[in-house]
Amino acid sequence: MTDGAPVPYRWLRLPAFAILAVLLADMLASQIVRAASEEAWDALVREASAACQMASELEQPRVVWTSPAYEHQAALLITGKWPQTHMKGEQGYMLCLFDKQTAKVEIQEVDAQLFK
């Protein structure tokens, strides 16, 4: 114990420790993810990309972001041109969730203003 004098920056110890613990846990998790074969991840991303591009119904669809690291789903961001005439070929964005077990796709439009 101290004799009543405040210990400077004592409150920083806990947050710094917590941040360090989170960083270490993240590093460990990334090593576990890397333990899966690269071929399996690549095959999953190819399958999810093809399914999501088809489900998006956009013209010239392409995957601009992917994260297959979720337990049951892979998340992808698809972009392309809207096929409807009234959309005048504007860029569209779709968030796609690909179920790893059933290969079903859930897709939702994402507001293009988020990317401008």
PDB file of C-alpha atoms in Angstrom:
ATOM      1  CA  MET A   1       0.000   0.000   0.000  1.00  0.00           C
ATOM      2  CA  THR A   2       1.005   3.561  -0.467  1.00  0.00           C
ATOM      3  CA  ASP A   3       0.844   6.217   2.157  1.00  0.00           C
ATOM      4  CA  GLY A   4      -1.970   8.125   0.470  1.00  0.00           C
ATOM      5  CA  ALA A   5       0.044   9.412  -2.507  1.00  0.00           C
ATOM      6  CA  PRO A   6      -1.642   8.588  -5.806  1.00  0.00           C
ATOM      7  CA  VAL A   7       0.259   6.256  -8.121  1.00  0.00           C
ATOM      8  CA  PRO A   8       0.515   8.027 -11.467  1.00  0.00           C
ATOM      9  CA  TYR A   9      -0.741   6.157 -14.516  1.00  0.00           C
ATOM     10  CA  ARG A  10      -1.834   3.155 -12.462  1.00  0.00           C
ATOM     11  CA  TRP A  11      -5.065   3.064 -14.453  1.00  0.00           C
ATOM     12  CA  LEU A  12      -3.056   2.462 -17.636  1.00  0.00           C
ATOM     13  CA  ARG A  13      -1.852  -0.953 -16.516  1.00  0.00           C
ATOM     14  CA  LEU A  14      -5.151  -2.790 -16.905  1.00  0.00           C
ATOM     15  CA  PRO A  15      -6.051  -1.442 -20.379  1.00  0.00           C
ATOM     16  CA  ALA A  16      -2.513  -2.078 -21.620  1.00  0.00           C
ATOM     17  CA  PHE A  17      -2.678  -5.631 -20.314  1.00  0.00           C
ATOM     18  CA  ALA A  18      -6.094  -6.147 -21.895  1.00  0.00           C
ATOM     19  CA  ILE A  19      -4.854  -4.803 -25.246  1.00  0.00           C
ATOM     20  CA  LEU A  20      -1.816  -7.073 -25.067  1.00  0.00           C
ATOM     21  CA  ALA A  21      -4.038 -10.079 -24.286  1.00  0.00           C
ATOM     22  CA  VAL A  22      -6.321  -9.306 -27.238  1.00  0.00           C
ATOM     23  CA  LEU A  23      -3.354  -8.929 -29.591  1.00  0.00           C
ATOM     24  CA  LEU A  24      -1.857 -12.218 -28.431  1.00  0.00           C
ATOM     25  CA  ALA A  25      -5.200 -13.989 -28.808  1.00  0.00           C
ATOM     26  CA  ASP A  26      -5.559 -12.557 -32.316  1.00  0.00           C
ATOM     27  CA  MET A  27      -2.071 -13.758 -33.245  1.00  0.00           C
ATOM     28  CA  LEU A  28      -2.887 -17.232 -31.937  1.00  0.00           C
ATOM     29  CA  ALA A  29      -6.188 -17.315 -33.828  1.00  0.00           C
ATOM     30  CA  SER A  30      -4.488 -16.273 -37.063  1.00  0.00           C
ATOM     31  CA  GLN A  31      -1.983 -19.112 -36.623  1.00  0.00           C
ATOM     32  CA  ILE A  32      -4.833 -21.579 -36.188  1.00  0.00           C
ATOM     33  CA  VAL A  33      -6.504 -20.235 -39.321  1.00  0.00           C
ATOM     34  CA  ARG A  34      -3.223 -20.604 -41.222  1.00  0.00           C
ATOM     35  CA  ALA A  35      -3.053 -24.204 -40.081  1.00  0.00           C
ATOM     36  CA  ALA A  36      -5.843 -25.095 -42.518  1.00  0.00           C
ATOM     37  CA  SER A  37      -4.486 -25.953 -45.930  1.00  0.00           C
ATOM     38  CA  GLU A  38      -4.138 -23.110 -48.394  1.00  0.00           C
ATOM     39  CA  GLU A  39      -5.740 -25.283 -51.075  1.00  0.00           C
ATOM     40  CA  ALA A  40      -8.879 -25.741 -48.957  1.00  0.00           C
ATOM     41  CA  TRP A  41      -9.197 -21.982 -48.344  1.00  0.00           C
ATOM     42  CA  ASP A  42      -8.643 -21.227 -52.027  1.00  0.00           C
ATOM     43  CA  ALA A  43     -11.276 -23.785 -53.059  1.00  0.00           C
ATOM     44  CA  LEU A  44     -13.760 -22.312 -50.579  1.00  0.00           C
ATOM     45  CA  VAL A  45     -13.143 -18.774 -51.832  1.00  0.00           C
ATOM     46  CA  ARG A  46     -13.518 -19.879 -55.477  1.00  0.00           C
ATOM     47  CA  GLU A  47     -16.789 -21.707 -54.728  1.00  0.00           C
ATOM     48  CA  ALA A  48     -18.186 -18.820 -52.673  1.00  0.00           C
ATOM     49  CA  SER A  49     -17.093 -16.254 -55.283  1.00  0.00           C
ATOM     50  CA  ALA A  50     -18.816 -18.092 -58.128  1.00  0.00           C
ATOM     51  CA  ALA A  51     -22.036 -18.585 -56.143  1.00  0.00           C
ATOM     52  CA  CYS A  52     -22.141 -14.973 -54.923  1.00  0.00           C
ATOM     53  CA  GLN A  53     -21.367 -13.459 -58.321  1.00  0.00           C
ATOM     54  CA  MET A  54     -24.206 -15.459 -59.871  1.00  0.00           C
ATOM     55  CA  ALA A  55     -26.633 -14.590 -57.052  1.00  0.00           C
ATOM     56  CA  SER A  56     -25.828 -10.866 -57.274  1.00  0.00           C
ATOM     57  CA  GLU A  57     -27.369 -10.604 -60.771  1.00  0.00           C
ATOM     58  CA  LEU A  58     -25.016  -7.688 -61.444  1.00  0.00           C
ATOM     59  CA  GLU A  59     -23.375  -7.246 -64.840  1.00  0.00           C
ATOM     60  CA  GLN A  60     -19.622  -7.878 -64.844  1.00  0.00           C
ATOM     61  CA  PRO A  61     -19.601  -8.899 -61.160  1.00  0.00           C
ATOM     62  CA  ARG A  62     -16.302  -9.175 -59.320  1.00  0.00           C
ATOM     63  CA  VAL A  63     -15.285  -9.909 -55.767  1.00  0.00           C
ATOM     64  CA  VAL A  64     -13.598  -6.925 -54.091  1.00  0.00           C
ATOM     65  CA  TRP A  65     -13.317  -8.358 -50.556  1.00  0.00           C
ATOM     66  CA  THR A  66     -13.586 -11.775 -48.972  1.00  0.00           C
ATOM     67  CA  SER A  67     -13.320 -13.204 -45.476  1.00  0.00           C
ATOM     68  CA  PRO A  68     -13.718 -16.987 -45.270  1.00  0.00           C
ATOM     69  CA  ALA A  69     -12.547 -17.122 -41.647  1.00  0.00           C
ATOM     70  CA  TYR A  70     -15.986 -17.252 -40.009  1.00  0.00           C
ATOM     71  CA  GLU A  71     -17.003 -20.605 -38.538  1.00  0.00           C
ATOM     72  CA  HIS A  72     -20.133 -21.284 -40.608  1.00  0.00           C
ATOM     73  CA  GLN A  73     -20.086 -18.652 -43.330  1.00  0.00           C
ATOM     74  CA  ALA A  74     -17.803 -16.806 -45.687  1.00  0.00           C
ATOM     75  CA  ALA A  75     -18.472 -13.105 -46.271  1.00  0.00           C
ATOM     76  CA  LEU A  76     -17.832 -11.485 -49.650  1.00  0.00           C
ATOM     77  CA  LEU A  77     -18.366  -8.040 -51.132  1.00  0.00           C
ATOM     78  CA  ILE A  78     -19.391  -8.118 -54.790  1.00  0.00           C
ATOM     79  CA  THR A  79     -19.448  -5.133 -57.137  1.00  0.00           C
ATOM     80  CA  GLY A  80     -20.722  -4.728 -60.681  1.00  0.00           C
ATOM     81  CA  LYS A  81     -23.083  -2.709 -62.827  1.00  0.00           C
ATOM     82  CA  TRP A  82     -26.837  -2.729 -62.284  1.00  0.00           C
ATOM     83  CA  PRO A  83     -28.539  -4.474 -65.242  1.00  0.00           C
ATOM     84  CA  GLN A  84     -31.764  -2.450 -65.019  1.00  0.00           C
ATOM     85  CA  THR A  85     -32.143   0.265 -67.659  1.00  0.00           C
ATOM     86  CA  HIS A  86     -33.303   2.902 -65.171  1.00  0.00           C
ATOM     87  CA  MET A  87     -30.082   2.401 -63.149  1.00  0.00           C
ATOM     88  CA  LYS A  88     -28.079   3.634 -66.165  1.00  0.00           C
ATOM     89  CA  GLY A  89     -25.170   1.258 -65.561  1.00  0.00           C
ATOM     90  CA  GLU A  90     -24.404   2.581 -62.085  1.00  0.00           C
ATOM     91  CA  GLN A  91     -22.077   0.650 -59.816  1.00  0.00           C
ATOM     92  CA  GLY A  92     -23.806  -1.692 -57.380  1.00  0.00           C
ATOM     93  CA  TYR A  93     -22.471  -3.393 -54.264  1.00  0.00           C
ATOM     94  CA  MET A  94     -23.736  -6.582 -52.658  1.00  0.00           C
ATOM     95  CA  LEU A  95     -22.780  -8.202 -49.373  1.00  0.00           C
ATOM     96  CA  CYS A  96     -22.905 -11.965 -49.738  1.00  0.00           C
ATOM     97  CA  LEU A  97     -22.902 -14.588 -46.989  1.00  0.00           C
ATOM     98  CA  PHE A  98     -21.989 -18.065 -48.220  1.00  0.00           C
ATOM     99  CA  ASP A  99     -22.948 -20.980 -45.942  1.00  0.00           C
ATOM    100  CA  LYS A 100     -20.018 -23.396 -45.839  1.00  0.00           C
ATOM    101  CA  GLN A 101     -22.121 -26.483 -45.045  1.00  0.00           C
ATOM    102  CA  THR A 102     -25.067 -26.034 -47.422  1.00  0.00           C
ATOM    103  CA  ALA A 103     -23.489 -23.758 -50.082  1.00  0.00           C
ATOM    104  CA  LYS A 104     -26.567 -21.499 -49.829  1.00  0.00           C
ATOM    105  CA  VAL A 105     -26.139 -17.806 -50.441  1.00  0.00           C
ATOM    106  CA  GLU A 106     -27.715 -14.829 -48.702  1.00  0.00           C
ATOM    107  CA  ILE A 107     -27.212 -11.568 -50.530  1.00  0.00           C
ATOM    108  CA  GLN A 108     -28.091  -7.994 -49.643  1.00  0.00           C
ATOM    109  CA  GLU A 109     -27.526  -4.692 -51.407  1.00  0.00           C
ATOM    110  CA  VAL A 110     -25.075  -2.345 -49.740  1.00  0.00           C
ATOM    111  CA  ASP A 111     -25.504   1.409 -50.183  1.00  0.00           C
ATOM    112  CA  ALA A 112     -22.944   2.654 -52.701  1.00  0.00           C
ATOM    113  CA  GLN A 113     -22.531   5.868 -50.678  1.00  0.00           C
ATOM    114  CA  LEU A 114     -20.483   3.855 -48.166  1.00  0.00           C
ATOM    115  CA  PHE A 115     -17.756   3.438 -50.792  1.00  0.00           C
ATOM    116  CA  LYS A 116     -17.538   6.993 -52.099  1.00  0.00           C
TER     117      LYS A 116
END
